[in-house]
XYZ file of C-alpha atoms in Angstrom:
656
model
C 144.039 227.664 -31.606
C 145.996 226.390 -29.020
C 147.817 223.544 -28.304
C 149.150 223.727 -31.792
C 152.713 224.402 -33.447
C 151.773 228.192 -34.907
C 155.309 230.616 -35.633
C 155.464 234.343 -35.618
C 154.255 237.307 -34.286
C 149.918 237.438 -32.746
C 148.709 239.282 -35.725
C 147.671 242.898 -34.800
C 144.066 242.568 -36.870
C 143.362 240.732 -34.424
C 143.037 243.587 -32.083
C 139.933 244.365 -35.120
C 137.543 241.458 -33.216
C 135.908 244.054 -30.724
C 133.424 241.394 -30.074
C 135.650 238.535 -28.603
C 135.214 237.195 -25.484
C 138.209 234.555 -25.457
C 141.174 233.884 -27.029
C 143.391 231.057 -26.891
C 146.783 230.970 -28.214
C 149.051 228.940 -25.719
C 150.926 226.364 -26.480
C 152.425 227.758 -29.643
C 155.805 228.968 -30.768
C 154.729 232.386 -31.111
C 157.108 234.630 -30.918
C 157.672 239.142 -30.952
C 155.508 241.213 -28.848
C 152.121 241.379 -27.507
C 150.706 243.986 -29.583
C 149.165 246.528 -28.809
C 146.308 246.609 -30.553
C 144.686 243.509 -28.342
C 143.340 246.812 -25.684
C 140.526 247.059 -29.102
C 139.481 243.677 -26.660
C 137.296 245.331 -24.603
C 134.804 242.530 -25.094
C 137.860 240.178 -23.636
C 137.500 237.506 -20.380
C 139.298 234.806 -21.427
C 143.079 235.946 -22.955
C 145.745 232.871 -22.816
C 149.220 233.641 -24.331
C 151.164 231.125 -22.199
C 154.508 228.712 -22.989
C 155.373 230.405 -26.229
C 158.388 232.743 -27.200
C 157.362 235.882 -26.813
C 159.410 239.271 -25.804
C 159.088 242.771 -24.336
C 156.578 243.506 -21.669
C 152.315 243.666 -21.646
C 151.109 246.569 -23.317
C 149.367 249.572 -21.220
C 146.691 249.470 -23.237
C 145.656 245.893 -22.264
C 143.798 248.476 -18.871
C 141.015 248.978 -21.520
C 140.034 245.314 -20.897
C 137.878 245.767 -18.857
C 136.262 242.521 -19.176
C 139.213 240.466 -18.718
C 138.190 237.680 -15.543
C 141.278 235.490 -16.798
C 145.068 236.331 -18.055
C 147.679 234.020 -17.712
C 151.393 234.903 -19.977
C 153.683 231.840 -17.914
C 156.500 230.854 -20.172
C 157.180 233.382 -22.147
C 160.507 235.388 -22.637
C 158.832 238.626 -21.474
C 160.806 241.495 -19.704
C 161.004 244.524 -17.785
C 158.021 245.878 -14.379
C 154.577 244.824 -14.569
C 152.339 247.372 -16.038
C 150.160 249.370 -13.222
C 146.806 249.161 -15.788
C 147.368 245.462 -14.589
C 146.361 245.878 -11.567
C 143.443 248.579 -12.839
C 141.967 245.630 -14.523
C 139.044 245.382 -11.440
C 137.110 242.869 -13.939
C 140.319 240.336 -13.139
C 138.930 237.863 -10.602
C 139.832 234.380 -11.924
C 143.481 233.890 -12.477
C 147.138 236.774 -12.994
C 149.491 233.703 -14.353
C 152.528 235.482 -14.746
C 154.854 233.450 -13.606
C 158.347 231.610 -15.269
C 159.743 235.096 -16.783
C 162.270 237.050 -16.776
C 159.519 240.495 -14.816
C 161.787 242.119 -12.141
C 161.030 245.301 -10.476
C 158.677 245.689 -7.127
C 155.985 244.111 -7.066
C 153.264 246.990 -6.774
C 151.043 248.220 -3.827
C 148.184 248.307 -6.039
C 148.179 245.000 -5.989
C 145.375 245.301 -3.805
C 143.306 246.780 -6.263
C 142.669 243.133 -7.978
C 140.240 242.788 -4.598
C 138.543 239.731 -5.972
C 141.395 237.966 -8.049
C 141.173 234.559 -6.915
C 144.901 232.659 -8.599
C 147.819 235.259 -8.314
C 151.355 233.701 -9.942
C 154.357 235.108 -10.001
C 156.825 232.545 -9.409
C 160.512 231.974 -11.567
C 160.913 236.119 -12.105
C 163.013 238.353 -11.066
C 160.791 240.094 -8.974
C 163.383 242.370 -6.007
C 162.109 244.211 -2.778
C 159.649 243.550 0.246
C 156.332 241.496 -0.863
C 153.743 244.393 -0.600
C 151.582 243.926 3.149
C 148.820 245.178 0.224
C 148.546 241.721 -0.964
C 146.196 240.879 2.872
C 143.284 243.013 0.986
C 143.086 240.241 -1.681
C 140.863 238.677 0.763
C 139.068 235.791 -1.958
C 142.898 234.492 -3.027
C 143.270 230.825 -2.984
C 146.434 230.442 -4.970
C 149.103 232.694 -4.099
C 152.737 232.079 -6.042
C 155.748 234.372 -5.327
C 158.478 232.104 -5.328
C 161.531 231.739 -7.144
C 162.559 235.382 -6.989
C 164.468 237.273 -5.388
C 162.097 239.411 -2.319
C 163.381 239.977 0.167
C 161.908 241.344 4.536
C 159.518 239.446 6.318
C 156.725 237.586 5.386
C 153.963 240.180 5.718
C 151.999 239.740 8.852
C 148.371 240.447 6.349
C 148.345 236.921 4.825
C 147.377 235.883 8.131
C 143.529 237.964 6.717
C 143.604 235.318 3.976
C 141.123 233.766 4.881
C 140.100 231.543 1.996
C 144.095 230.833 0.944
C 144.659 227.082 -0.014
C 148.321 227.676 -1.651
C 151.236 229.093 -0.229
C 154.418 229.162 -2.319
C 157.714 231.902 -1.005
C 160.112 229.109 -1.215
C 163.576 230.463 -3.239
C 163.118 233.819 -2.457
C 165.655 235.760 0.129
C 163.254 236.052 2.826
C 163.777 236.486 6.018
C 162.406 236.970 10.276
C 159.608 234.921 11.248
C 156.845 233.271 10.391
C 153.747 234.800 11.148
C 151.699 232.538 13.401
C 148.513 233.603 11.608
C 149.224 231.386 8.983
C 148.790 228.699 11.892
C 145.031 229.662 11.738
C 144.115 229.695 7.732
C 141.713 226.747 8.282
C 141.736 225.951 4.163
C 145.293 226.559 4.201
C 146.879 223.136 2.572
C 149.726 223.901 1.281
C 152.753 226.294 2.493
C 156.422 226.254 1.223
C 158.547 228.514 3.219
C 162.154 226.394 1.829
C 165.559 227.740 1.115
C 165.096 231.496 2.679
C 166.721 232.646 5.455
C 163.625 232.565 7.836
C 164.053 232.266 11.397
C 162.616 231.692 14.381
C 160.038 228.850 16.089
C 157.442 227.019 13.778
C 154.324 227.339 14.587
C 152.578 223.420 15.421
C 148.644 224.140 14.770
C 146.707 225.080 11.464
C 148.844 223.959 8.535
C 151.772 223.368 9.834
C 150.952 220.527 12.151
C 151.061 217.778 8.996
C 154.667 217.298 7.810
C 153.030 216.577 4.704
C 151.613 220.297 3.629
C 154.547 222.421 4.721
C 157.976 222.526 3.830
C 161.197 224.793 5.932
C 163.730 223.631 4.242
C 166.715 225.579 3.683
C 166.293 227.776 6.555
C 168.756 227.362 9.171
C 167.934 229.035 11.727
C 164.208 227.773 12.585
C 163.573 225.826 15.518
C 160.396 223.936 17.040
C 156.976 222.361 15.257
C 156.254 219.281 15.187
C 159.034 216.042 15.682
C 158.370 214.943 12.323
C 160.392 217.849 11.074
C 163.485 217.467 13.042
C 163.951 220.744 14.224
C 166.565 221.618 16.967
C 164.763 222.611 20.108
C 163.957 226.939 20.472
C 165.903 228.015 22.991
C 164.538 231.565 25.628
C 166.735 233.888 25.482
C 168.289 234.591 29.482
C 167.041 237.919 30.795
C 170.144 237.625 33.214
C 172.258 240.691 31.649
C 174.818 239.097 33.811
C 174.341 236.279 32.291
C 174.674 237.914 28.730
C 177.663 239.959 29.483
C 179.884 236.267 30.456
C 178.315 234.726 27.227
C 179.655 237.782 25.558
C 182.985 237.962 27.048
C 183.460 233.781 26.464
C 182.686 234.392 22.466
C 184.666 236.946 21.924
C 187.431 235.021 23.607
C 186.623 231.885 21.639
C 186.568 234.540 18.074
C 189.704 235.933 18.755
C 191.672 232.402 19.782
C 190.268 230.883 16.719
C 191.421 233.418 14.318
C 195.049 233.684 15.690
C 194.909 230.015 14.996
C 193.416 229.757 11.855
C 196.147 232.587 10.503
C 198.486 230.335 12.086
C 197.550 227.456 10.195
C 197.956 229.364 6.710
C 201.301 230.876 7.298
C 202.429 226.873 7.891
C 200.789 225.945 5.216
C 201.238 228.552 2.666
C 205.100 228.255 3.848
C 204.751 224.428 3.391
C 202.859 225.073 -0.575
C 205.561 227.385 -1.465
C 208.870 225.643 -0.835
C 206.761 222.358 -3.475
C 206.769 222.310 -6.686
C 203.598 223.172 -8.003
C 201.316 219.744 -8.635
C 199.714 219.086 -11.961
C 195.823 219.479 -11.772
C 193.379 217.061 -9.386
C 190.459 216.119 -9.854
C 189.077 217.388 -6.448
C 187.701 220.813 -6.736
C 188.328 221.241 -3.172
C 192.131 221.179 -3.973
C 192.614 223.461 -7.251
C 192.794 226.423 -7.484
C 190.034 227.832 -9.762
C 191.052 228.871 -13.417
C 190.958 232.602 -14.444
C 188.073 233.963 -17.095
C 191.295 235.527 -19.091
C 192.631 231.302 -20.007
C 189.366 229.870 -20.349
C 188.329 233.051 -22.934
C 191.790 232.625 -24.995
C 191.204 228.859 -24.714
C 187.553 229.000 -26.425
C 188.852 231.764 -28.917
C 186.824 234.270 -26.933
C 183.745 231.769 -26.524
C 183.862 231.410 -30.145
C 180.150 229.467 -31.737
C 182.870 227.353 -33.930
C 183.880 225.985 -30.907
C 180.318 225.589 -29.589
C 179.524 222.313 -29.265
C 176.195 221.922 -26.996
C 174.046 223.866 -24.640
C 171.253 223.340 -22.143
C 169.057 225.356 -19.801
C 171.503 226.116 -17.584
C 174.367 226.826 -19.898
C 176.141 226.158 -22.794
C 179.493 223.888 -23.999
C 182.272 224.895 -25.733
C 185.517 222.979 -26.797
C 189.592 224.468 -25.865
C 192.628 223.955 -24.976
C 194.191 225.266 -22.307
C 197.528 226.777 -23.375
C 200.032 225.329 -19.603
C 200.038 222.064 -21.192
C 197.278 221.934 -24.552
C 195.219 219.844 -23.042
C 191.197 219.476 -24.989
C 189.325 220.179 -22.193
C 185.184 221.161 -22.682
C 184.107 224.132 -20.538
C 180.359 224.368 -19.442
C 179.385 227.906 -19.338
C 176.354 228.741 -16.831
C 173.486 230.925 -18.060
C 173.476 232.902 -14.965
C 170.481 234.534 -15.939
C 168.877 231.207 -15.319
C 168.053 231.551 -11.349
C 168.477 227.726 -10.459
C 172.118 227.867 -13.318
C 173.719 229.154 -9.668
C 172.373 225.427 -7.711
C 172.981 224.039 -10.592
C 176.650 225.283 -10.820
C 176.910 224.101 -6.562
C 175.486 220.997 -7.699
C 177.715 219.338 -9.822
C 180.368 220.542 -7.353
C 179.196 218.774 -4.223
C 178.940 215.848 -6.691
C 181.690 215.525 -8.871
C 184.377 217.319 -6.381
C 183.826 214.021 -3.575
C 183.437 211.050 -6.677
C 185.519 208.924 -8.976
C 184.860 206.267 -11.300
C 186.018 205.118 -14.764
C 182.936 206.023 -15.934
C 182.068 209.492 -14.841
C 182.660 212.584 -16.781
C 186.309 214.297 -14.766
C 186.088 217.592 -13.507
C 189.372 219.157 -13.709
C 188.669 223.139 -12.429
C 186.072 225.855 -11.661
C 186.212 229.550 -12.508
C 184.178 231.432 -10.157
C 184.498 235.560 -11.605
C 183.817 238.561 -13.522
C 183.963 238.326 -17.198
C 185.096 241.797 -19.193
C 181.705 243.106 -19.533
C 181.587 243.365 -15.466
C 179.293 240.850 -14.856
C 179.644 237.572 -13.444
C 180.255 234.354 -14.730
C 180.962 230.449 -13.430
C 182.147 227.887 -15.311
C 183.373 224.016 -15.562
C 186.062 222.262 -16.429
C 185.698 218.727 -17.626
C 188.020 216.852 -19.822
C 187.402 216.214 -23.660
C 184.460 213.315 -24.589
C 186.346 213.414 -28.718
C 183.509 210.835 -29.939
C 180.558 212.991 -28.104
C 177.555 212.673 -27.103
C 175.553 209.060 -27.018
C 172.736 211.655 -28.171
C 174.218 212.031 -31.772
C 174.938 208.284 -32.225
C 171.570 207.512 -31.761
C 169.834 209.831 -33.192
C 172.485 211.025 -35.957
C 171.363 214.404 -37.763
C 171.149 213.507 -41.452
C 172.804 216.562 -43.654
C 176.391 216.286 -42.022
C 179.180 213.737 -41.875
C 177.741 212.036 -39.025
C 175.137 210.127 -40.857
C 177.863 207.251 -40.818
C 177.924 207.060 -37.298
C 176.724 203.815 -36.757
C 176.572 201.901 -33.061
C 176.690 197.632 -33.398
C 174.544 195.503 -30.486
C 178.104 195.385 -29.323
C 179.235 198.815 -28.886
C 175.441 199.543 -27.708
C 175.249 196.803 -24.938
C 178.638 197.804 -23.683
C 177.711 201.611 -23.405
C 174.607 200.899 -21.139
C 177.494 198.192 -19.104
C 178.987 201.578 -18.535
C 176.567 203.378 -17.406
C 175.195 200.998 -14.758
C 178.317 200.391 -13.616
C 178.516 204.704 -12.968
C 174.432 204.440 -11.302
C 175.449 201.408 -8.994
C 178.712 203.421 -8.113
C 176.427 206.569 -7.139
C 173.343 204.604 -5.361
C 175.687 201.779 -3.388
C 179.198 202.682 -3.201
C 179.474 207.019 -2.299
C 180.130 208.132 0.932
C 176.347 209.746 0.805
C 174.212 207.498 -1.799
C 173.627 210.485 -4.978
C 170.697 210.613 -7.457
C 171.381 211.928 -11.237
C 167.946 213.089 -11.720
C 168.323 214.076 -15.555
C 170.295 210.589 -16.829
C 169.675 210.153 -20.501
C 171.592 210.399 -23.927
C 172.614 213.744 -24.422
C 174.133 213.340 -20.706
C 176.410 209.926 -21.121
C 179.878 211.211 -23.406
C 182.132 208.503 -25.041
C 185.390 209.347 -24.718
C 188.465 208.286 -27.920
C 187.475 204.186 -26.978
C 183.887 204.404 -26.408
C 183.759 204.093 -22.487
C 180.758 205.909 -21.815
C 180.712 208.224 -19.145
C 177.610 209.879 -17.147
C 177.928 213.553 -17.202
C 175.491 217.006 -15.974
C 175.285 216.711 -12.454
C 173.405 220.224 -12.317
C 170.098 218.579 -10.850
C 172.221 215.831 -8.941
C 170.959 214.884 -5.575
C 172.993 214.263 -2.586
C 170.453 211.907 -0.240
C 171.363 211.282 3.763
C 168.645 208.971 5.278
C 169.020 209.035 9.099
C 167.662 205.919 10.884
C 164.309 206.327 9.781
C 164.687 205.685 6.057
C 161.384 207.765 5.210
C 163.052 210.337 6.789
C 165.774 211.707 3.325
C 167.148 215.229 3.226
C 168.253 215.938 -0.367
C 170.384 218.942 -1.801
C 169.402 220.977 -4.804
C 166.994 222.359 -7.217
C 163.489 221.479 -7.399
C 163.744 220.083 -11.240
C 163.769 216.418 -11.159
C 164.906 215.722 -14.788
C 163.775 215.571 -18.256
C 160.325 214.536 -20.056
C 159.912 211.182 -21.038
C 163.153 210.287 -19.381
C 161.344 211.046 -15.939
C 160.234 208.728 -13.051
C 155.766 208.595 -13.229
C 156.358 208.841 -9.830
C 158.175 212.661 -9.913
C 155.327 213.886 -11.405
C 152.985 213.443 -8.287
C 155.520 215.459 -6.206
C 157.170 212.171 -5.561
C 161.551 212.488 -3.610
C 164.096 212.320 -5.819
C 164.996 208.486 -5.410
C 167.880 205.927 -6.638
C 164.726 204.188 -8.313
C 163.905 207.213 -10.369
C 167.166 206.861 -11.916
C 166.514 203.376 -12.294
C 163.458 204.558 -14.550
C 165.351 206.743 -16.387
C 167.861 203.996 -17.024
C 165.310 202.139 -18.140
C 164.216 204.190 -20.944
C 167.564 204.987 -21.672
C 167.904 200.709 -22.537
C 165.106 200.509 -24.779
C 165.646 203.993 -26.784
C 169.395 202.705 -27.819
C 167.987 199.495 -28.757
C 164.729 200.818 -30.500
C 166.396 204.018 -32.100
C 162.769 204.884 -30.726
C 162.920 208.704 -28.562
C 160.660 208.553 -26.128
C 158.985 211.680 -27.249
C 158.657 210.670 -30.277
C 154.744 211.245 -32.378
C 154.300 208.811 -32.289
C 153.287 207.823 -28.297
C 150.253 209.204 -27.264
C 146.863 208.697 -25.604
C 148.375 206.348 -22.610
C 151.008 204.634 -25.606
C 155.387 205.293 -23.984
C 157.969 203.906 -25.296
C 157.834 201.184 -22.325
C 154.465 199.810 -23.204
C 155.308 199.526 -26.938
C 157.787 197.709 -26.286
C 156.443 194.860 -23.880
C 153.488 194.440 -26.575
C 155.705 193.591 -28.981
C 157.867 191.234 -27.671
C 158.520 188.056 -28.429
C 156.806 187.645 -31.356
C 157.463 191.826 -33.246
C 161.296 191.616 -31.551
C 162.712 192.390 -34.612
C 159.393 195.693 -35.753
C 160.703 197.280 -32.127
C 164.984 197.023 -33.105
C 166.265 199.670 -34.297
C 166.295 198.761 -37.803
C 169.666 200.510 -38.624
C 171.000 198.280 -35.466
C 169.753 195.552 -37.411
C 171.450 196.716 -41.166
C 174.358 196.983 -39.491
C 174.699 193.262 -38.051
C 173.158 191.325 -40.898
C 176.117 193.180 -42.798
C 178.750 192.387 -40.706
C 177.200 188.746 -40.101
C 176.915 187.913 -43.799
C 174.002 187.311 -43.798
C 171.832 186.780 -46.837
C 168.637 187.982 -47.855
C 165.786 185.391 -46.850
C 161.807 185.212 -47.617
C 159.356 187.672 -46.046
C 159.155 186.130 -43.018
C 160.428 183.101 -41.305
C 160.597 181.512 -38.042
C 162.832 179.926 -36.323
C 162.332 177.902 -32.630
C 164.435 178.921 -29.132
C 165.546 175.899 -26.695
C 161.943 175.858 -25.530
C 159.844 174.955 -28.631
C 158.936 178.596 -29.045
C 158.485 179.963 -31.828
C 159.886 184.100 -32.687
C 159.082 185.876 -35.262
C 161.937 187.862 -37.789
C 159.569 190.460 -39.915
C 160.682 192.117 -42.163
C 163.059 195.182 -40.998
C 162.287 199.036 -41.058
C 159.290 197.981 -44.470
C 161.928 197.778 -47.183
C 161.502 195.105 -49.591
C 164.934 194.583 -47.968
C 163.847 191.414 -45.417
C 166.493 189.935 -43.639
C 166.483 187.646 -40.705
C 169.341 187.415 -37.945
C 170.372 183.822 -35.724
C 168.470 182.722 -32.999
C 170.488 183.343 -30.805
C 170.931 187.250 -31.563
C 167.262 187.368 -31.149
C 168.132 186.168 -27.796
C 170.154 188.713 -26.642
C 168.025 191.224 -27.934
C 165.450 190.403 -26.495
C 166.641 189.421 -22.530
C 168.507 193.581 -22.856
C 164.428 194.693 -24.273
C 163.538 193.133 -21.320
C 166.133 194.068 -18.964
C 164.688 197.316 -20.106
C 160.850 197.151 -19.176
C 161.970 196.065 -15.984
C 163.976 198.920 -15.131
C 160.655 200.687 -16.103
C 158.170 199.367 -14.484
C 155.950 201.793 -13.345
C 155.555 201.544 -9.628
C 158.925 201.836 -8.389
C 159.754 199.032 -6.307
C 158.996 196.249 -8.882
C 161.869 198.014 -10.666
C 165.458 195.471 -10.465
C 168.387 197.705 -8.661
C 171.338 198.465 -10.651
C 173.654 195.364 -9.389
C 171.154 192.789 -10.726
C 171.272 195.053 -14.018
C 174.786 194.723 -14.298
C 174.698 190.982 -13.238
C 172.274 190.923 -16.488
C 173.594 192.711 -18.469
C 177.281 190.877 -18.140
C 175.721 187.541 -18.493
C 174.083 189.189 -22.324
C 177.481 190.155 -22.825
C 179.248 186.951 -21.787
C 177.069 185.166 -24.064
C 176.675 187.763 -27.574
C 180.863 187.159 -27.391
C 180.594 183.604 -27.009
C 182.035 182.874 -23.855
C 178.205 180.694 -23.001
C 176.720 180.601 -19.874
C 174.713 177.819 -18.375
C 171.317 177.835 -20.169
C 169.681 175.633 -16.717
C 169.928 179.425 -15.413
C 168.709 182.243 -17.554
C 168.555 184.919 -16.055
C 165.602 187.443 -14.633
C 165.007 189.164 -18.573
C 165.812 185.612 -19.852
C 162.671 184.015 -17.564
C 160.536 187.303 -18.281
C 160.576 186.951 -22.435
C 159.371 183.601 -22.123
C 156.652 183.836 -20.278
C 155.021 186.470 -21.998
C 155.170 184.207 -25.456
C 152.237 183.131 -26.528
């Protein structure tokens, strides 16, 4: 029953199917708890409950399922500690997947009871404590995922006993100490990720450590050595000379005291100078801002009232508020700190927005890192409020409220597309460090009172530094790289974040703006996507592709009367473009050839940006030139037809 839309709870009567050997419920919308009656299924070999909305914990009764070989409860909302009974299922030999939940506590030392387990994944939970050394007794392990938790201590040296291990990921924890030398002797190990911990010392150079594509060690600032491609500092051996050590210690102490005195003097002078000045108004650079208090944000949002809630996402929720100081409307983005990546998203967004200035980027006013009234950690970002909401609201308005009256014209959509292109071009080509947005989509495009577009939500963004070797890149952010439908295809196979990836997302955005279809529409399956759908339809079925709401508005504004079921007009090259019925209704309208050319050119730009190969996509500077030419044509300023744009040439060569 996997991969459906089943809702509600798992029926307890399933426990009566005592001869059942496999239960597949993954990929639904089931909620509630896992019923304890599952324990009655003593012949069960496979239990797959992943990708649902299940809560609670794993029932201890599962320990009676002594035939169970595969257990997958990943990607739910399960919590609590893992019942000891799970580690008493000695038949569990193929898979135990608890990832992407909220399990807590320590990983029990009894884990070695699963001596025959092949794949163990407990990543993206809230586990803490040390990784038990007994895990080295699970000699048949091939896949071991421990990343995205709060494990501390060292990487157990006993892992060197896992001779069959092919995949090991302990990244994004609080591990310290040295890399066990024994790991380089694991001949089958093909992937090792120890990034974003506090691991130190020398990186081995044998085994898996010989291939830079098989390991990741970034985010450990005290590592040294390793193969040259890692570009880590050279390891320096500690001198045994007591005299030399004493002299170094003396010099260090003197330097520290001197620095403290200098910093103290500077701070005193700075605060004296600042106190003489009149307090300045809020500025956008977060380094120069006093952080706003939790109390002020609580008051500004009426206690974070649901009436003030204007949006939500994976990393938090957004409230509308009014700051009492100047009665300024603001948007307050409150981070969901239960999501382990939210704090990293907070830092990524701060690092980007404090260094950028552009009319088409959202402006950060201040931030808050404090404690709420319940004594819990609280982080929030405060932005300018965008009165016209998101582009998502305009492209896909709700039908059960007054938003349904919203409808953007061709020119408005074109201007918004140009605004977004300017923002991306600035991030890619005109910042001190290249910035990759990584999550461009309509909900992250906000519109102010003048309908000027502002790119927002930099929680997934990359600060990209390129060395002399263009292949060596350093990115700093969390592991995600975009939303389904908008993320570039190369990201799906582990490709690094790139400006070309942003261009792909932009191309999908343009196609969505002018077709009215989301890239996640149910029609896009079996290899068909929005890019292919538009490409196959142009130029003959142009009107079938373009958003019917857009055409209806344009026809109404132009005063074009109802026409025949199908009409054709010739362009300047004597090529016919069919104008078929819009939205398959009896109200058959047609638009003139000039507007058809504009729409065709715009859609072709979307196609050029969303090509599968990153190298074939055009860059944002070329996109801006193309769109401005189209805009000039649309508003009647005229362009020289002897120099057709690349998008226009592409449209011409595709015609039959």
